PDB file of C-alpha atoms in Angstrom:
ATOM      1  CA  UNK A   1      70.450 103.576 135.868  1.00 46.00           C
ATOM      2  CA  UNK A   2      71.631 100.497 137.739  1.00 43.00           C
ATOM      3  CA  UNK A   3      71.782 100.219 141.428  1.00 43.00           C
ATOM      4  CA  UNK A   4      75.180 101.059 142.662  1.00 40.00           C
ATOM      5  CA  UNK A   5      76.645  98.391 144.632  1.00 40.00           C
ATOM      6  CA  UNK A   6      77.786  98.168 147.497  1.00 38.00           C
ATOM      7  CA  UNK A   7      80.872 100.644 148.243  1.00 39.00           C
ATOM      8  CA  UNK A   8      80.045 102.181 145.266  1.00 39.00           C
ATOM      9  CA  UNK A   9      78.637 105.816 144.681  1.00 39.00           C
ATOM     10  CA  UNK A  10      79.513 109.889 145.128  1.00 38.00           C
ATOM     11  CA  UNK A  11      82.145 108.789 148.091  1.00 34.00           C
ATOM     12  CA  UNK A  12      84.005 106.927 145.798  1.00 35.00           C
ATOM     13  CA  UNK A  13      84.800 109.736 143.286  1.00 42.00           C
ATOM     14  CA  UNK A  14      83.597 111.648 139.995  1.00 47.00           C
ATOM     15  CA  UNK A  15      84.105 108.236 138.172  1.00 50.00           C
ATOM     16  CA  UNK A  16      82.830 105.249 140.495  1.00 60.00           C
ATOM     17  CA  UNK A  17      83.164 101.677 139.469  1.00 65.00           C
ATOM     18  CA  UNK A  18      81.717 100.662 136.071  1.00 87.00           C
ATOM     19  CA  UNK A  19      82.138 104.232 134.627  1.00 92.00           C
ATOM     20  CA  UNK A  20      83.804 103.432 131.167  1.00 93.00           C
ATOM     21  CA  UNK A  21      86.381 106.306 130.064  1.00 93.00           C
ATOM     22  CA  UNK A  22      85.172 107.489 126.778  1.00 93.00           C
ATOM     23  CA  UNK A  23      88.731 107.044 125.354  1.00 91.00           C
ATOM     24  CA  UNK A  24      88.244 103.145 125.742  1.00 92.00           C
ATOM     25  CA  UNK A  25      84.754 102.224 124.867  1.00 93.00           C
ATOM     26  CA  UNK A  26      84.422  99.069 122.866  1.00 93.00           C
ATOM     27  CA  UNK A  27      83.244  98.517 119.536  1.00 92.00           C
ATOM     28  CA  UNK A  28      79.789  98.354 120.643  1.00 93.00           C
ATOM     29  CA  UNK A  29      77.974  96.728 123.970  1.00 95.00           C
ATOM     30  CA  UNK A  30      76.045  98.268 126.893  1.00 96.00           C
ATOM     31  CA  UNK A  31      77.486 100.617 128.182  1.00 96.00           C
ATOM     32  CA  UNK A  32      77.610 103.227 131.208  1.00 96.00           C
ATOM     33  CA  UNK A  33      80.035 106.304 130.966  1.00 96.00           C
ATOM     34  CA  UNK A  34      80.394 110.313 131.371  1.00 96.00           C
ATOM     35  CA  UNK A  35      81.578 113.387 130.220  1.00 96.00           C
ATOM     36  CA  UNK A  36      81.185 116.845 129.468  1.00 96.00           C
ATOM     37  CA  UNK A  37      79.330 117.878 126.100  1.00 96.00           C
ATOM     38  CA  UNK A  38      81.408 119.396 123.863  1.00 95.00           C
ATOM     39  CA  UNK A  39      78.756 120.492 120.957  1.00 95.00           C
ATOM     40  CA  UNK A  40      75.527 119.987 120.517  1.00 96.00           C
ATOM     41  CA  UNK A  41      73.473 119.606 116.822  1.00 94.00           C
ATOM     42  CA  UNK A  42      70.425 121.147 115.457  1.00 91.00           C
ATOM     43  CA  UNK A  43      68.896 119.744 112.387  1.00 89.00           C
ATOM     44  CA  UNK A  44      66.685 122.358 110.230  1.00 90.00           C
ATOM     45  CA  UNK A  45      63.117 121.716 110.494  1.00 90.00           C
ATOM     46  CA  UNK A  46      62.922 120.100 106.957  1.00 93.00           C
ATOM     47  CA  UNK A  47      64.880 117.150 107.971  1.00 92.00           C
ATOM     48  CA  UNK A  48      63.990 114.047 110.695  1.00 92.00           C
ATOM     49  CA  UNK A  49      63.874 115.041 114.081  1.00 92.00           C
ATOM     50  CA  UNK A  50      67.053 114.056 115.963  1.00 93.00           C
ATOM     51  CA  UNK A  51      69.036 115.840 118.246  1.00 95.00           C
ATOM     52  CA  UNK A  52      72.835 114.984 119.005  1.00 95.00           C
ATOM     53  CA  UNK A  53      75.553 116.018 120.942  1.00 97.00           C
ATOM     54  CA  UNK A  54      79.402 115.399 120.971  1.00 97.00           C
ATOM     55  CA  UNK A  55      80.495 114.223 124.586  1.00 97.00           C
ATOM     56  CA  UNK A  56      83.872 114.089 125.913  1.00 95.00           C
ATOM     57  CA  UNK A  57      86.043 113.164 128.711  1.00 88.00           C
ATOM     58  CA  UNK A  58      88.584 115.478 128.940  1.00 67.00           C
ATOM     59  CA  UNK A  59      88.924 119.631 130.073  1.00 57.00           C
ATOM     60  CA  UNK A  60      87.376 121.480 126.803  1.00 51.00           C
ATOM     61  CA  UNK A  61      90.193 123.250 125.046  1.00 51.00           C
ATOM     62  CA  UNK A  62      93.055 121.719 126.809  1.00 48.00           C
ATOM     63  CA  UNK A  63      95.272 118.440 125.013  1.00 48.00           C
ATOM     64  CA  UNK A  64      95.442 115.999 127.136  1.00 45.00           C
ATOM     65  CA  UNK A  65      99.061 114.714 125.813  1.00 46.00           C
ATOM     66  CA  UNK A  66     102.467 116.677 125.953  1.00 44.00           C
ATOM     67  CA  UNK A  67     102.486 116.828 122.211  1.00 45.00           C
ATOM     68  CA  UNK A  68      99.696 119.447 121.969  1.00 44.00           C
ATOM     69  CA  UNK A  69      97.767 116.622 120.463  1.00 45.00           C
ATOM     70  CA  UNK A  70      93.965 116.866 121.802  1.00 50.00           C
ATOM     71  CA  UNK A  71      93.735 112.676 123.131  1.00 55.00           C
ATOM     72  CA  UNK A  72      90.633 112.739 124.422  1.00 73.00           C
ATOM     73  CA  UNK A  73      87.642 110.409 124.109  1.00 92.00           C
ATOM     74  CA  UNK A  74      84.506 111.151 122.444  1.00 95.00           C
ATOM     75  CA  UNK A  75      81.423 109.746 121.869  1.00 96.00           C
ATOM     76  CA  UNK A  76      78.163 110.705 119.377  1.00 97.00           C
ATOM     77  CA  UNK A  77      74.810 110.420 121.035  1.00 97.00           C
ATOM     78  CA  UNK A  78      71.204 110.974 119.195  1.00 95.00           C
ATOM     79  CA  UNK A  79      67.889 111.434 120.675  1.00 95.00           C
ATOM     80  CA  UNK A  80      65.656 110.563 117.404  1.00 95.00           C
ATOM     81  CA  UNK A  81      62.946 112.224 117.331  1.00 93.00           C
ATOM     82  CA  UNK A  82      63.299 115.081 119.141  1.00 92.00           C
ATOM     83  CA  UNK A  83      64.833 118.603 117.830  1.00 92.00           C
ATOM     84  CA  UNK A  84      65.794 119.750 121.863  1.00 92.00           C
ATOM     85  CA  UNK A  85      66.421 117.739 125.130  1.00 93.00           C
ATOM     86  CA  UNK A  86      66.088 119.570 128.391  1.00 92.00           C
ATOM     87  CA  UNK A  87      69.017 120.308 129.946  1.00 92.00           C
ATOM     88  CA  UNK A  88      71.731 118.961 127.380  1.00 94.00           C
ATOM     89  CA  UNK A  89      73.968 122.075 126.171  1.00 94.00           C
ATOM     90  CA  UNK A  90      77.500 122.564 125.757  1.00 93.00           C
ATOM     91  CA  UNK A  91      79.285 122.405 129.340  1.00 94.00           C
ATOM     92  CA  UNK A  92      76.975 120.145 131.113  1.00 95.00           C
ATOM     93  CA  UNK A  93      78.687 117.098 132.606  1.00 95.00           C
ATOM     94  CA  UNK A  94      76.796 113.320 131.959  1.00 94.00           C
ATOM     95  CA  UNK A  95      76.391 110.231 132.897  1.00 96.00           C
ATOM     96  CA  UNK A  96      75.287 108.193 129.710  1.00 96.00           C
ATOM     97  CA  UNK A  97      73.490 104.324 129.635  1.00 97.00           C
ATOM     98  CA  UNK A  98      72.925 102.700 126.687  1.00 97.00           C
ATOM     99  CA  UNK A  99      74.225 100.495 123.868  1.00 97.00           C
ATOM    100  CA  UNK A 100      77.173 101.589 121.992  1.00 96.00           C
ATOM    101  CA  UNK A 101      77.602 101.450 118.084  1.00 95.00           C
ATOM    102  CA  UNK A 102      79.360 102.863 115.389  1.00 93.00           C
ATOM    103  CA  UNK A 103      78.113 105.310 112.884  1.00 88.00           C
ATOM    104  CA  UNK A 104      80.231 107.291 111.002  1.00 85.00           C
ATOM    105  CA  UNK A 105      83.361 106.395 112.320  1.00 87.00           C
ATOM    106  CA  UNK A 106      82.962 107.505 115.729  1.00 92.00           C
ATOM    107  CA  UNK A 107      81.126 105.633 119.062  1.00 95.00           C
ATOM    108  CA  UNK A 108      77.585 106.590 119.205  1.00 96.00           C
ATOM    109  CA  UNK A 109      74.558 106.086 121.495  1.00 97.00           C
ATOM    110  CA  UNK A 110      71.521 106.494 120.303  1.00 96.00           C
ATOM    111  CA  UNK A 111      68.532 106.980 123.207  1.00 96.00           C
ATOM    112  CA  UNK A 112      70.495 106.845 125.558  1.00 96.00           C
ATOM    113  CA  UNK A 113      69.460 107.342 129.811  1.00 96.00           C
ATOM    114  CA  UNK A 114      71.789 110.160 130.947  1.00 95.00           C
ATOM    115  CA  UNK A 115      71.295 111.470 133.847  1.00 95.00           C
ATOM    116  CA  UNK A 116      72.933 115.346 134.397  1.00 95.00           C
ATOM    117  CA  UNK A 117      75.855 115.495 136.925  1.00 94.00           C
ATOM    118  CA  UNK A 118      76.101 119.291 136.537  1.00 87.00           C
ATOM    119  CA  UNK A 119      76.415 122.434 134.850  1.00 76.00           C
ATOM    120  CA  UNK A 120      79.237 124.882 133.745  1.00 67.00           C
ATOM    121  CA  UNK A 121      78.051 128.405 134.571  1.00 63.00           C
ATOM    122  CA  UNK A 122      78.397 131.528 131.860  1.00 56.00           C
ATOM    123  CA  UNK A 123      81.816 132.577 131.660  1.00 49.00           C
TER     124      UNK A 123
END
């Protein structure tokens, strides 16, 4: 990840300067942003390895408008060639580098560095 600078880092918050909110990612571009993983995706072993995960940025199971209307962001991201990456399951919280595109209507990453910010325990 890129060197924080100066005034930047844990003091500043959960989402320090240059942390894009998943609800207003661009079209595509390098990126840096976080949130929690909603799902994750196995493929059976007769197709491609990839492994993907749905991340988003708000509480999971709660709308984040007064409508009842779930608002938050998401975002896609693949790890090709692998069928499992350490330490990505539903619950864990993200940090996510990488460049941004669109497949299948929805932002995805593909590769991306992440680096885990932390873990939500078995309820």
């Amino acid at each position: 990840m890129a060197d924080p600078a100066p005034g930047d880092g844990e003091s500043t918050g959960r989402r320090g300067a240059g942390i894009t909110p998943l609800s207003q990612l661009p079209e595509k571009g390098r990126v840096v942003c976080q949130g929690r993983i909603e799902s994750v995706t196995y493929l059976p072993p007769d197709q491609a390895a990839a492994f993907s995960a749905i991340v988003s940025d708000g509480e999971p199971g709660r709308p984040l408008s007064g409508r009842g209307r779930d608002q938050r962001g998401r975002l896609r991201v693949v790890w090709l060639g692998r069928r499992h990456v350490p330490g990505i399951e539903a619950g864990t919280e993200l940090r996510l580098e990488g460049m941004l595109s669109r497949s299948k209507g929805m932002p995805t990453m593909f590769n991306p560095r992440y680096e885990i910010l932390s873990r939500q325990e078995n309820e």
